[in-house]
PDB file of C-alpha atoms in Angstrom:
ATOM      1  CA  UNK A 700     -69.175   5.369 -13.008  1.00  0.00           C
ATOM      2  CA  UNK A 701     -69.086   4.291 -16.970  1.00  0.00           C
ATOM      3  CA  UNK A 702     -66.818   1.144 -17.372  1.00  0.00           C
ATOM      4  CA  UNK A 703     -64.965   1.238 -20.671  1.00  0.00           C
ATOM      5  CA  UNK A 704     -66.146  -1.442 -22.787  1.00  0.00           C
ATOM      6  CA  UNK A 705     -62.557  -0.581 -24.887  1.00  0.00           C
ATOM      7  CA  UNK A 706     -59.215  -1.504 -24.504  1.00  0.00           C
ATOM      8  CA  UNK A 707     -56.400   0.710 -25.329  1.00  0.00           C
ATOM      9  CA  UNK A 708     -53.985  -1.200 -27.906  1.00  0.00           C
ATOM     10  CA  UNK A 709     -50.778  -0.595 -26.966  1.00  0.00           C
ATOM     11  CA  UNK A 710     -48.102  -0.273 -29.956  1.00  0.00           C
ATOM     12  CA  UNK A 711     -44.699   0.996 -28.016  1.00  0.00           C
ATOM     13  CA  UNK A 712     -44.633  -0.276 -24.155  1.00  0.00           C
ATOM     14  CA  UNK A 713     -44.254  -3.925 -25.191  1.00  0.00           C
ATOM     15  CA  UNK A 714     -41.256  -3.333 -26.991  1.00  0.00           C
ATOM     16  CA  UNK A 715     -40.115  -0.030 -24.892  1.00  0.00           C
ATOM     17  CA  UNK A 716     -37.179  -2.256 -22.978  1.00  0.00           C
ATOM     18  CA  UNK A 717     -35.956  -3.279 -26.107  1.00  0.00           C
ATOM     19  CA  UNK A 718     -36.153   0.371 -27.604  1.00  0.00           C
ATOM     20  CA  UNK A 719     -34.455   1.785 -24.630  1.00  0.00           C
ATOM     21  CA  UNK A 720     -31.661  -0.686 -24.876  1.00  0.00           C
ATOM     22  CA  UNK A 721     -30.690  -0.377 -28.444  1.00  0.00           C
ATOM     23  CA  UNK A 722     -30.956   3.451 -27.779  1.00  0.00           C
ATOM     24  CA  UNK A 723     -28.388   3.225 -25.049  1.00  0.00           C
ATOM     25  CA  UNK A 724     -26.130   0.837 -26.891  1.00  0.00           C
ATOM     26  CA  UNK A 725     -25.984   3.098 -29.771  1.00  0.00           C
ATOM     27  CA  UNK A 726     -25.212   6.213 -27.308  1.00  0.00           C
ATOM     28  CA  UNK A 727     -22.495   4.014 -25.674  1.00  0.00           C
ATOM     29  CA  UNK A 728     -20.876   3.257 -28.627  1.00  0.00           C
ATOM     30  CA  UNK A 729     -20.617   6.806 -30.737  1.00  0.00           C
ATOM     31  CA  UNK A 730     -19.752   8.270 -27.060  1.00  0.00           C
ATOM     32  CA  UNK A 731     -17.157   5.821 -26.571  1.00  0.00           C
ATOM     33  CA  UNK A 732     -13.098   7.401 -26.475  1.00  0.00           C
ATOM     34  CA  UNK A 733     -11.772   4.429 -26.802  1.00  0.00           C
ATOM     35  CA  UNK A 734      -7.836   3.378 -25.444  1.00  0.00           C
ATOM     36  CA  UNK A 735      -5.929   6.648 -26.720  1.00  0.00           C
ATOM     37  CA  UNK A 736      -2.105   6.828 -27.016  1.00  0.00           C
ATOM     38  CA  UNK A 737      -1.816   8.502 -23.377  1.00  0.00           C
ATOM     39  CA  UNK A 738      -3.088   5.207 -22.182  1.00  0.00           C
ATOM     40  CA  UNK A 739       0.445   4.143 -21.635  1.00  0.00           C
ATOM     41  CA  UNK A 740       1.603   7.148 -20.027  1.00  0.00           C
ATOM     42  CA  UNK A 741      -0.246   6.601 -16.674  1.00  0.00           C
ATOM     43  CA  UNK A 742      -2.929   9.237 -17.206  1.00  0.00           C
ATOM     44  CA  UNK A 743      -6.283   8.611 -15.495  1.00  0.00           C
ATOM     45  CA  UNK A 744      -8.876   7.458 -17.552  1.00  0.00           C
ATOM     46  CA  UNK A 745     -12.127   8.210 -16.271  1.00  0.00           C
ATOM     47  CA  UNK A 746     -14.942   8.599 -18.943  1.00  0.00           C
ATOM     48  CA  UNK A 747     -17.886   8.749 -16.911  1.00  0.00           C
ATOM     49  CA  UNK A 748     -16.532  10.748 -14.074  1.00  0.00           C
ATOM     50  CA  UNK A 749     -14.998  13.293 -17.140  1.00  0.00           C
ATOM     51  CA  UNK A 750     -18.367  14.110 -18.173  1.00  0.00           C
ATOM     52  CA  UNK A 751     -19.999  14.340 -15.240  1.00  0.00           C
ATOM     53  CA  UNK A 752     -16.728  16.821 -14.358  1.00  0.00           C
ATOM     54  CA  UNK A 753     -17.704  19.223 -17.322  1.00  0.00           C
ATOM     55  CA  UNK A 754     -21.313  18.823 -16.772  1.00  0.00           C
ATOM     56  CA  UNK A 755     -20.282  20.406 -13.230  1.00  0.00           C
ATOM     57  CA  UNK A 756     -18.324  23.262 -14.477  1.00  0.00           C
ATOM     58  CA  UNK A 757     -20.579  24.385 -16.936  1.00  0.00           C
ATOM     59  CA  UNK A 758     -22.971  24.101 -14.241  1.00  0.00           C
ATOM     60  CA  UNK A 759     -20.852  25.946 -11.211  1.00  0.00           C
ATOM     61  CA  UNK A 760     -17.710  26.586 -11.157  1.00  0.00           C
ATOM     62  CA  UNK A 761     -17.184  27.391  -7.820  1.00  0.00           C
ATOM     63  CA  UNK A 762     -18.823  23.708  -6.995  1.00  0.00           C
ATOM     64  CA  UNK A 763     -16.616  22.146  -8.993  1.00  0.00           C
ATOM     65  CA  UNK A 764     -13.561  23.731  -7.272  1.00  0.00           C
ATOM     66  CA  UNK A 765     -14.642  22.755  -4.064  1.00  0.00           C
ATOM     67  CA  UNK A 766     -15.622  18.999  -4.985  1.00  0.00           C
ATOM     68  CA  UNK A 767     -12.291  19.106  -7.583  1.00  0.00           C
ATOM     69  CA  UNK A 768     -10.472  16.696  -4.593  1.00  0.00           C
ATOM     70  CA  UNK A 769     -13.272  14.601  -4.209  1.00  0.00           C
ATOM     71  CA  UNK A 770     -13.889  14.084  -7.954  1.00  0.00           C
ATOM     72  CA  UNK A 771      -9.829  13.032  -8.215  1.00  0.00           C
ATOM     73  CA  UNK A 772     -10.500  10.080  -5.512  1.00  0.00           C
ATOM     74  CA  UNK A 773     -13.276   8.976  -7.763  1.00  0.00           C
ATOM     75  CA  UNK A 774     -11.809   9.158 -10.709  1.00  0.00           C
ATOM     76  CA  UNK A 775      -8.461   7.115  -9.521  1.00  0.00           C
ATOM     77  CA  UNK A 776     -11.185   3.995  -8.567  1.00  0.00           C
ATOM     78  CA  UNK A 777     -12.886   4.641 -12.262  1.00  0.00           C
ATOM     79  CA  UNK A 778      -9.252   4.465 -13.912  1.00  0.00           C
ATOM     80  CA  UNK A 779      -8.419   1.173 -11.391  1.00  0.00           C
ATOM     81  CA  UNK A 780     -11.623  -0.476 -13.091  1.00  0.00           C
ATOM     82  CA  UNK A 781     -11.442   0.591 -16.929  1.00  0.00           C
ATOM     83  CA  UNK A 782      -7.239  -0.309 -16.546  1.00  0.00           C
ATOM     84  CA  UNK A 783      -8.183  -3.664 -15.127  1.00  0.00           C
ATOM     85  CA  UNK A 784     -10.238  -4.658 -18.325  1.00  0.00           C
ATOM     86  CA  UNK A 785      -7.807  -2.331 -20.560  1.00  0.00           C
ATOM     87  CA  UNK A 786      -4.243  -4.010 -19.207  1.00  0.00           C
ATOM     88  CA  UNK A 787      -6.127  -7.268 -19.093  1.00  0.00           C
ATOM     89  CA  UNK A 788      -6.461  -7.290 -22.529  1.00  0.00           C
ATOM     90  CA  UNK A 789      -4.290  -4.724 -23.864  1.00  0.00           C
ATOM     91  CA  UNK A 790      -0.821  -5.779 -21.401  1.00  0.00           C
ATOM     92  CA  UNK A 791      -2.010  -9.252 -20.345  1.00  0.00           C
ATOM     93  CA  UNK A 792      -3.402 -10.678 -23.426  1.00  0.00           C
ATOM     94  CA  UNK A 793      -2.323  -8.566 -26.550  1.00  0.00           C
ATOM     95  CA  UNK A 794       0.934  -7.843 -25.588  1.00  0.00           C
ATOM     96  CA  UNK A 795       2.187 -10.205 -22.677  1.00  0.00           C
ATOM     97  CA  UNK A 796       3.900  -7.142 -21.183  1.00  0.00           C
ATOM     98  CA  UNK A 797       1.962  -7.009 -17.296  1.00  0.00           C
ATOM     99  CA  UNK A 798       2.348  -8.968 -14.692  1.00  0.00           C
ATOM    100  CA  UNK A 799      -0.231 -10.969 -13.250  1.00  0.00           C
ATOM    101  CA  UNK A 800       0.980  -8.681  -9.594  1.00  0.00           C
ATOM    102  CA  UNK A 801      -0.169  -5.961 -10.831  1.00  0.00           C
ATOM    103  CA  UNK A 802      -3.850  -7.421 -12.668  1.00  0.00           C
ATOM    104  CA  UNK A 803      -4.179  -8.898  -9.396  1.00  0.00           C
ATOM    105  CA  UNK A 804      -3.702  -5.544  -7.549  1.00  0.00           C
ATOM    106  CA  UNK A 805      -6.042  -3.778  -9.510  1.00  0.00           C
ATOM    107  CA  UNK A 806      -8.866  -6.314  -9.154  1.00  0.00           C
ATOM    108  CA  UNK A 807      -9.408  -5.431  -5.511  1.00  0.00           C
ATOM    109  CA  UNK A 808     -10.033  -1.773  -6.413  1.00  0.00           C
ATOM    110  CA  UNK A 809     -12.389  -2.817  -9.334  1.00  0.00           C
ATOM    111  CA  UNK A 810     -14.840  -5.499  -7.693  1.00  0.00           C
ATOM    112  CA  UNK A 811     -15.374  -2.372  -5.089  1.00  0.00           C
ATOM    113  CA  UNK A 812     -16.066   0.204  -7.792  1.00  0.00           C
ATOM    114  CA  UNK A 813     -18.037  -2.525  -9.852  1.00  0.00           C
ATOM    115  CA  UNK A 814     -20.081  -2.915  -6.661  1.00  0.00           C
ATOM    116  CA  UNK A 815     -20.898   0.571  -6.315  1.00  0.00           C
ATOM    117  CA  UNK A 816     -22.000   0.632  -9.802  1.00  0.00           C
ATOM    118  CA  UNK A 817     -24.321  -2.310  -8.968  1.00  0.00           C
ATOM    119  CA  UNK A 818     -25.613  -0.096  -5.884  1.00  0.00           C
ATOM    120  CA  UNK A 819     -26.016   3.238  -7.824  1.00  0.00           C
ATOM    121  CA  UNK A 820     -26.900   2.722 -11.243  1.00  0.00           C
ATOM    122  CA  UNK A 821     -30.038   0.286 -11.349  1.00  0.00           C
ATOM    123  CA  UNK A 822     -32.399   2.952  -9.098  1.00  0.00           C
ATOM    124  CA  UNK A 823     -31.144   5.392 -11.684  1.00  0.00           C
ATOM    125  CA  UNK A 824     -31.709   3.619 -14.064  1.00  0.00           C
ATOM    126  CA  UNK A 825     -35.415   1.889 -12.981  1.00  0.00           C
ATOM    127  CA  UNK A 826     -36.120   5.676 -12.296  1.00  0.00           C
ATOM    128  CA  UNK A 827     -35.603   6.677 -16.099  1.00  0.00           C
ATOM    129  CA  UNK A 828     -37.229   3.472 -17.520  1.00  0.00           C
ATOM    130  CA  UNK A 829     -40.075   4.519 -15.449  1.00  0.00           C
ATOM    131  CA  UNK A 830     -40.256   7.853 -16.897  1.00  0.00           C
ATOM    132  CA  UNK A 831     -39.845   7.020 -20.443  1.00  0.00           C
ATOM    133  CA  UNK A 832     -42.351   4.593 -19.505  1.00  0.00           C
ATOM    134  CA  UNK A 833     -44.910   6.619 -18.276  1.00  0.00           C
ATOM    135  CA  UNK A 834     -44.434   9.254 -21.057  1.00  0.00           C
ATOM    136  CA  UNK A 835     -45.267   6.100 -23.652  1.00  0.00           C
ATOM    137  CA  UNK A 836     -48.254   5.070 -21.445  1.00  0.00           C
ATOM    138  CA  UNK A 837     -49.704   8.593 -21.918  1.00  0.00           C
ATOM    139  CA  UNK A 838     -48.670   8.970 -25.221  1.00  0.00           C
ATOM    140  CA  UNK A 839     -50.637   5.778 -26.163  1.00  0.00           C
ATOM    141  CA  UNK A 840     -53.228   6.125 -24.064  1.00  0.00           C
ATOM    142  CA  UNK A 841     -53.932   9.460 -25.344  1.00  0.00           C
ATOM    143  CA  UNK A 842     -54.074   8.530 -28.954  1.00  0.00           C
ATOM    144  CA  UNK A 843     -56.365   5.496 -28.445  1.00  0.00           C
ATOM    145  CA  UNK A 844     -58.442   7.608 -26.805  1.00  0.00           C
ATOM    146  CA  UNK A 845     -58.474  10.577 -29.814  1.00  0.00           C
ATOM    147  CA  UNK A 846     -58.789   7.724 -32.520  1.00  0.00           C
ATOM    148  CA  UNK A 847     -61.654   5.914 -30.230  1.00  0.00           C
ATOM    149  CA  UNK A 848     -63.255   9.261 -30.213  1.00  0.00           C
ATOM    150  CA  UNK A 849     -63.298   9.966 -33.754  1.00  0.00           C
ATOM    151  CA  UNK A 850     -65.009   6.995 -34.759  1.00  0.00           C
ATOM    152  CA  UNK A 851     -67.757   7.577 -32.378  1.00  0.00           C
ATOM    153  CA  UNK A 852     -68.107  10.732 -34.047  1.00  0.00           C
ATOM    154  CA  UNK A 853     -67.966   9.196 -37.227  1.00  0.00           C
ATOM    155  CA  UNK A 854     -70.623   6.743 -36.463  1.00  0.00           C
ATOM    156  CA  UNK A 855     -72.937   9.238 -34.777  1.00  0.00           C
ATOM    157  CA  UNK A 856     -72.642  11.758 -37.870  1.00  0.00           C
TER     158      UNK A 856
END
């Protein structure tokens, strides 16, 4: 077997982390709705769970109206974890109009959720890192091996 006397220079996988977390910043913020004016009226706010809701009914409907009771639960414990850092500020801090009753009441229900974000999300989102990763590796690895091959053919002709 022919060891490669070449090393592949690597221009994107040392700063890949650092692409993929400005990328997701950026996507957080122009996908972000923001406190709107229903906020006060008790309506759930769920952002996550409200995309992943139309992401299900464009994908089947008849899932979705099957799951539709199942999705409300987890939006309530979405809406007790955004409202706990929304009436902290907002009520609590902004406007000294909450009780500190109610803050604590809701900070029960969002340590749990925040712990099941801290379950779910960092295999999810190891798994994509890993992908983009591995898409860069190839990409790179390809190239250095196209330009490597060119000048060999260059110095042979």
């Amino acid at each position: 077997e022919e060891i490669a006397s070449h090393q592949g220079m690597r221009i994107l996988t040392p700063i890949l982390l650092d692409l993929v977390v400005i990328a997701a910043f950026a996507v957080i913020l122009w996908s972000a709705t923001g406190i709107g004016p229903d906020y006060f009226d008790g309506s759930s706010y769920c952002p996550a769970l409200g995309r992943a809701r139309k992401w299900l009914l464009r994908f089947d409907a008849t899932l979705f109206v099957h799951q539709k009771a199942t999705l409300s639960i987890y939006c309530d414990w979405e809406d007790s974890y955004w409202r706990f850092f929304g009436d902290t500020w907002v009520r609590a801090i902004l406007t000294r109009t909450d009780s500190w009753l109610l803050l604590l009441s809701q900070t029960c229900r969002a340590l749990i959720f925040e712990e099941f974000l801290q379950v779910l999300l960092p295999p999810l989102i190891a798994l994509a890192y890993s992908l983009v990763a591995a898409a860069c590796d190839i990409v790179e690895s390809s190239m250095f091996q196209l330009l490597h091959k060119d000048r060999e053919h260059a110095k042979l002709g």
